[in-house]
PDB file of C-alpha atoms in Angstrom:
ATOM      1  CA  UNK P   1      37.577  -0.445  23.544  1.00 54.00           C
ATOM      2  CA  UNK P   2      36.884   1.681  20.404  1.00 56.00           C
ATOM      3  CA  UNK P   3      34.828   0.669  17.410  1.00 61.00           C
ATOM      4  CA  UNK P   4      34.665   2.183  13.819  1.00 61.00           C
ATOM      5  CA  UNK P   5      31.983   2.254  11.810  1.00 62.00           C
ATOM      6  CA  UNK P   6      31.821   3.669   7.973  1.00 59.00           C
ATOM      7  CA  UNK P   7      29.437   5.870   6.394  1.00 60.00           C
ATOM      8  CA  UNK P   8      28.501   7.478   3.407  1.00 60.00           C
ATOM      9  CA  UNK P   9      29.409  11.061   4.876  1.00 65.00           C
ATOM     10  CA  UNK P  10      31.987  10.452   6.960  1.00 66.00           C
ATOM     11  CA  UNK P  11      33.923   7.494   5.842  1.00 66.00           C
ATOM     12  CA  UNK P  12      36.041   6.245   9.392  1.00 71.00           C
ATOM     13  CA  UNK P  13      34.223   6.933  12.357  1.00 71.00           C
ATOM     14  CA  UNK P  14      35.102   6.328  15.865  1.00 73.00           C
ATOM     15  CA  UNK P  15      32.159   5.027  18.132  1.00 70.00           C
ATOM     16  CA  UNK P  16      31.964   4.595  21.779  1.00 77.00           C
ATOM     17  CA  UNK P  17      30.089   1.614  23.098  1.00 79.00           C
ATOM     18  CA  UNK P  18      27.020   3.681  23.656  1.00 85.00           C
ATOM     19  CA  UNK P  19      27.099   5.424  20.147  1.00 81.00           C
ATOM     20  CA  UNK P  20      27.269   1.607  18.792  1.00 80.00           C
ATOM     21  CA  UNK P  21      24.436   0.367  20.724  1.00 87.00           C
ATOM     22  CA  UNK P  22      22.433   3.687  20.022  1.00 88.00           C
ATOM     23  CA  UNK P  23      23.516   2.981  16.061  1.00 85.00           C
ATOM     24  CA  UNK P  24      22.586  -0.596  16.301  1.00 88.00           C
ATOM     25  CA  UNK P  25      19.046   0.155  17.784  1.00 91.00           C
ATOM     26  CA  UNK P  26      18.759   2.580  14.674  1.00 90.00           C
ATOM     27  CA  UNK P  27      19.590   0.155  12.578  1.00 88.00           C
ATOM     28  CA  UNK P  28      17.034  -2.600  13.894  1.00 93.00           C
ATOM     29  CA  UNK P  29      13.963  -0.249  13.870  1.00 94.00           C
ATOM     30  CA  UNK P  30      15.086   0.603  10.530  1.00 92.00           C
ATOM     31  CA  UNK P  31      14.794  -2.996   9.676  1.00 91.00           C
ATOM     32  CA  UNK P  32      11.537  -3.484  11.078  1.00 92.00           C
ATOM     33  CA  UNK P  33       9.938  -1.032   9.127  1.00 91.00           C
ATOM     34  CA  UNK P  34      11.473  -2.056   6.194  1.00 90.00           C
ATOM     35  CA  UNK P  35       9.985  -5.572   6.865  1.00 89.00           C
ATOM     36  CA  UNK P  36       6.613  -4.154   7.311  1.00 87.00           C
ATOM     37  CA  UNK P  37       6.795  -2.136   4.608  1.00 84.00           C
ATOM     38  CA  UNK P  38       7.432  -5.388   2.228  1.00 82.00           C
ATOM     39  CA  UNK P  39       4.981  -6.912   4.004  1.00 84.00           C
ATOM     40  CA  UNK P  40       2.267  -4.296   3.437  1.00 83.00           C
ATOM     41  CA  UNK P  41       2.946  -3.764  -0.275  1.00 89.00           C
ATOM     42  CA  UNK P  42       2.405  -7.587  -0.713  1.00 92.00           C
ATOM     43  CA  UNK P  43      -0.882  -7.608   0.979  1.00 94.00           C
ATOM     44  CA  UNK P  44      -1.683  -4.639  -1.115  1.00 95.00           C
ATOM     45  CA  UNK P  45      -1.120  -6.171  -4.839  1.00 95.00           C
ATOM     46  CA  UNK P  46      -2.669  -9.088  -4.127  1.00 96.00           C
ATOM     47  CA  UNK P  47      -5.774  -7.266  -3.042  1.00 97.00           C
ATOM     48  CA  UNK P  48      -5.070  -5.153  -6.249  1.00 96.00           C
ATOM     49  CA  UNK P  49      -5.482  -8.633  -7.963  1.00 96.00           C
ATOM     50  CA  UNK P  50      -8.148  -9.512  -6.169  1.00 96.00           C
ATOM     51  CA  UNK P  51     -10.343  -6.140  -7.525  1.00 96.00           C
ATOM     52  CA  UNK P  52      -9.091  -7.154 -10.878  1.00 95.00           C
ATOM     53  CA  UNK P  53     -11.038  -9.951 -10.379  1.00 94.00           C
ATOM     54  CA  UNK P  54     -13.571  -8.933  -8.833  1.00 91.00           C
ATOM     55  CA  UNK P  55     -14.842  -5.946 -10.416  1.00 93.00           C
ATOM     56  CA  UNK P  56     -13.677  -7.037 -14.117  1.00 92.00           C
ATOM     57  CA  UNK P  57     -11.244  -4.598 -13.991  1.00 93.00           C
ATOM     58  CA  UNK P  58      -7.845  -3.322 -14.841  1.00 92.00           C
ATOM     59  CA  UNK P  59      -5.111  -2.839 -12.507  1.00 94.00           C
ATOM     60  CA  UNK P  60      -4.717   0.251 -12.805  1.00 92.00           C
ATOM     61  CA  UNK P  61      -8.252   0.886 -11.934  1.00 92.00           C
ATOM     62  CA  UNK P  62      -8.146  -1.750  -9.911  1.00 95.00           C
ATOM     63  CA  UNK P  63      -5.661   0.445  -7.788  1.00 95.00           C
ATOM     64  CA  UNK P  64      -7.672   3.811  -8.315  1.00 94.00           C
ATOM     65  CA  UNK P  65     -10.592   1.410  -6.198  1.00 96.00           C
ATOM     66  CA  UNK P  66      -8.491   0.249  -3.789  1.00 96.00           C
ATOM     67  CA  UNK P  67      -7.012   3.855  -3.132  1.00 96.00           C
ATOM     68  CA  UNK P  68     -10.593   5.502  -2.996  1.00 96.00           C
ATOM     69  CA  UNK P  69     -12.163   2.959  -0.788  1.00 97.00           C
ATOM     70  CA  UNK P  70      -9.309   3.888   1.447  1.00 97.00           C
ATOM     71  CA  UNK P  71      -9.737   7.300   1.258  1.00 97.00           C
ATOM     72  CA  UNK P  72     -13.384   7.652   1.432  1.00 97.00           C
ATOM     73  CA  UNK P  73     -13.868   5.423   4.132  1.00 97.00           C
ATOM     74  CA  UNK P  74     -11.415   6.666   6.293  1.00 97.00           C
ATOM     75  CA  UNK P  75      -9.445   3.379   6.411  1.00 97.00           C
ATOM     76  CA  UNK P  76      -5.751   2.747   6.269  1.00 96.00           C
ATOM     77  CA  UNK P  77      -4.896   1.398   2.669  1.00 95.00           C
ATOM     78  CA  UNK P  78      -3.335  -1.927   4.186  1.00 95.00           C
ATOM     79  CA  UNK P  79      -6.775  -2.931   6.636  1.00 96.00           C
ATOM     80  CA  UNK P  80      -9.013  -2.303   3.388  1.00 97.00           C
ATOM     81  CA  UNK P  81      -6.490  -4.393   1.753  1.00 97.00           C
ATOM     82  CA  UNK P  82      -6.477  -6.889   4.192  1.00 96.00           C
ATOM     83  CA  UNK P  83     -10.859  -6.951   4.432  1.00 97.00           C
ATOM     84  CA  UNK P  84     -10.680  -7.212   1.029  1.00 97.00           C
ATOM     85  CA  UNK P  85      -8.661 -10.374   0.919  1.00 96.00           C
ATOM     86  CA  UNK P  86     -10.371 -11.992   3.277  1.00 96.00           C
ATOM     87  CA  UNK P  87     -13.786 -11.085   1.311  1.00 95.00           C
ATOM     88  CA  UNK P  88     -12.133 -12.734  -1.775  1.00 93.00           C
ATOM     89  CA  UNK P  89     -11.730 -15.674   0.601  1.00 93.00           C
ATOM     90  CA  UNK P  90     -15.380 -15.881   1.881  1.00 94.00           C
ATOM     91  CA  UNK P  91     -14.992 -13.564   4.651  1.00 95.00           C
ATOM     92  CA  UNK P  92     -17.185 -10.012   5.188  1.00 94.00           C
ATOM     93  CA  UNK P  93     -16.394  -7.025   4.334  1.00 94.00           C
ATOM     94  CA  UNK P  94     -17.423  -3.987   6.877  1.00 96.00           C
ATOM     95  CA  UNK P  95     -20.470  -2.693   5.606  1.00 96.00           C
ATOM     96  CA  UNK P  96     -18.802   0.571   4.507  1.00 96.00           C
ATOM     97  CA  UNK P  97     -16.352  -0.694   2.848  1.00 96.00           C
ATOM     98  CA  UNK P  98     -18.335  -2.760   1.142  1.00 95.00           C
ATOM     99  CA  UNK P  99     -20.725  -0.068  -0.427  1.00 95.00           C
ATOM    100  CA  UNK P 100     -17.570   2.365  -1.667  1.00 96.00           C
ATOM    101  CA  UNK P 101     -15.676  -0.804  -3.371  1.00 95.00           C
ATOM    102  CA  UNK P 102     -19.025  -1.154  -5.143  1.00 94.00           C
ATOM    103  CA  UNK P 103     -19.490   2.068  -5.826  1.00 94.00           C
ATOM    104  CA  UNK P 104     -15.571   2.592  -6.848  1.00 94.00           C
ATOM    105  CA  UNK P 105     -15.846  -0.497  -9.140  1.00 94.00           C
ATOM    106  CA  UNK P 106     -18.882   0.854 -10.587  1.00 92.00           C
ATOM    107  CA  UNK P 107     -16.955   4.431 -11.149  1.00 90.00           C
ATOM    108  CA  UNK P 108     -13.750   3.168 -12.630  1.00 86.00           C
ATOM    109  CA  UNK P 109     -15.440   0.469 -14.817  1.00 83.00           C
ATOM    110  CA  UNK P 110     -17.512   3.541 -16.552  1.00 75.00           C
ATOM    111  CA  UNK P 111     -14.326   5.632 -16.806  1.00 71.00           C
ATOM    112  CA  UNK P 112     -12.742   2.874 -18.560  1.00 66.00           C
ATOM    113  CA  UNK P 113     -15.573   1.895 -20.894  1.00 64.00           C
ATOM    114  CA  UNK P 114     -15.901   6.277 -21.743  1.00 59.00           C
ATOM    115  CA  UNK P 115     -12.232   5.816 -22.598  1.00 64.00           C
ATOM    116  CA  UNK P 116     -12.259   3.405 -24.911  1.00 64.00           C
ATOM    117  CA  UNK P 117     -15.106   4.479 -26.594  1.00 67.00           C
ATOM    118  CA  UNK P 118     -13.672   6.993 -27.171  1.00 62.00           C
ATOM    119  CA  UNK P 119     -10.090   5.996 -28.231  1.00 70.00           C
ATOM    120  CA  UNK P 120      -8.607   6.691 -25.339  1.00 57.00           C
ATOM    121  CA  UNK P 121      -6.166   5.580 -22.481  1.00 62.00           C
ATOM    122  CA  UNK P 122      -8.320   4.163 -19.561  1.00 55.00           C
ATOM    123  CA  UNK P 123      -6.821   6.789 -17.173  1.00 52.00           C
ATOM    124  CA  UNK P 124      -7.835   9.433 -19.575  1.00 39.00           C
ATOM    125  CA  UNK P 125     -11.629   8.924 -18.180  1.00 40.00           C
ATOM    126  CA  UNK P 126     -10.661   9.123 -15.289  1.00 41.00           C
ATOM    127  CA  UNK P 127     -12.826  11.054 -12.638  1.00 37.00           C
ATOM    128  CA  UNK P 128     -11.934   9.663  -9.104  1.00 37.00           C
TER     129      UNK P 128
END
């Protein structure tokens, strides 16, 4: 039995049972990630929101934090995300991680305060 599938580059394609299997595999994995990567950015801006909150903050700098505690504590963006949400929620947050978001708040709060002091955009003082 032959199958056809259409593409963007070649527009009628003939597939053998294997090449649809292999294409449908593909196209599952592709899926998955997809999901995950939803999934992730979710848990992300609503740990962006929860900065906002808790370091008086504005998104954007709320994001610069979120980003740097990542980066300086060697932790995947999405598990500092996730710590951070369930700090928000009464949990702890790993000691590390803990110090750096205080220290990032801390950093992006004064960048923000230089800038408008000085009539400028908040990411103008900034020195992350």
């Amino acid at each position: 039995m032959a199958f056809f599938a259409l593409s963007r580059h070649q527009p009628l394609v003939l597939l053998s049972a294997t090449d649809l299997s292999t294409e449908y595999d593909r196209l599952q994995e592709e899926n998955r990630q997809l999901q995950r990567a939803v999934t992730s950015h979710a848990v992300i801006d609503q740990a962006i929101g929860a900065v906002v909150v808790l370091g008086r903050m504005a998104p954007e700098e709320a994001w610069r934090t979120l980003r740097d505690v990542s980066q300086r504590t060697n932790v995947k963006l999405r598990t500092v995300a996730e710590h951070i949400l369930d700090y928000a929620q009464g949990g702890t947050l790993p000691e590390t991680e803990r110090l750096e978001l205080g220290r990032a708040i801390t950093r992006y709060r004064r960048c923000a305060q230089h800038a408008q002091a000085h009539g400028l955009p908040a990411s103008a003082g900034d020195v992350g």
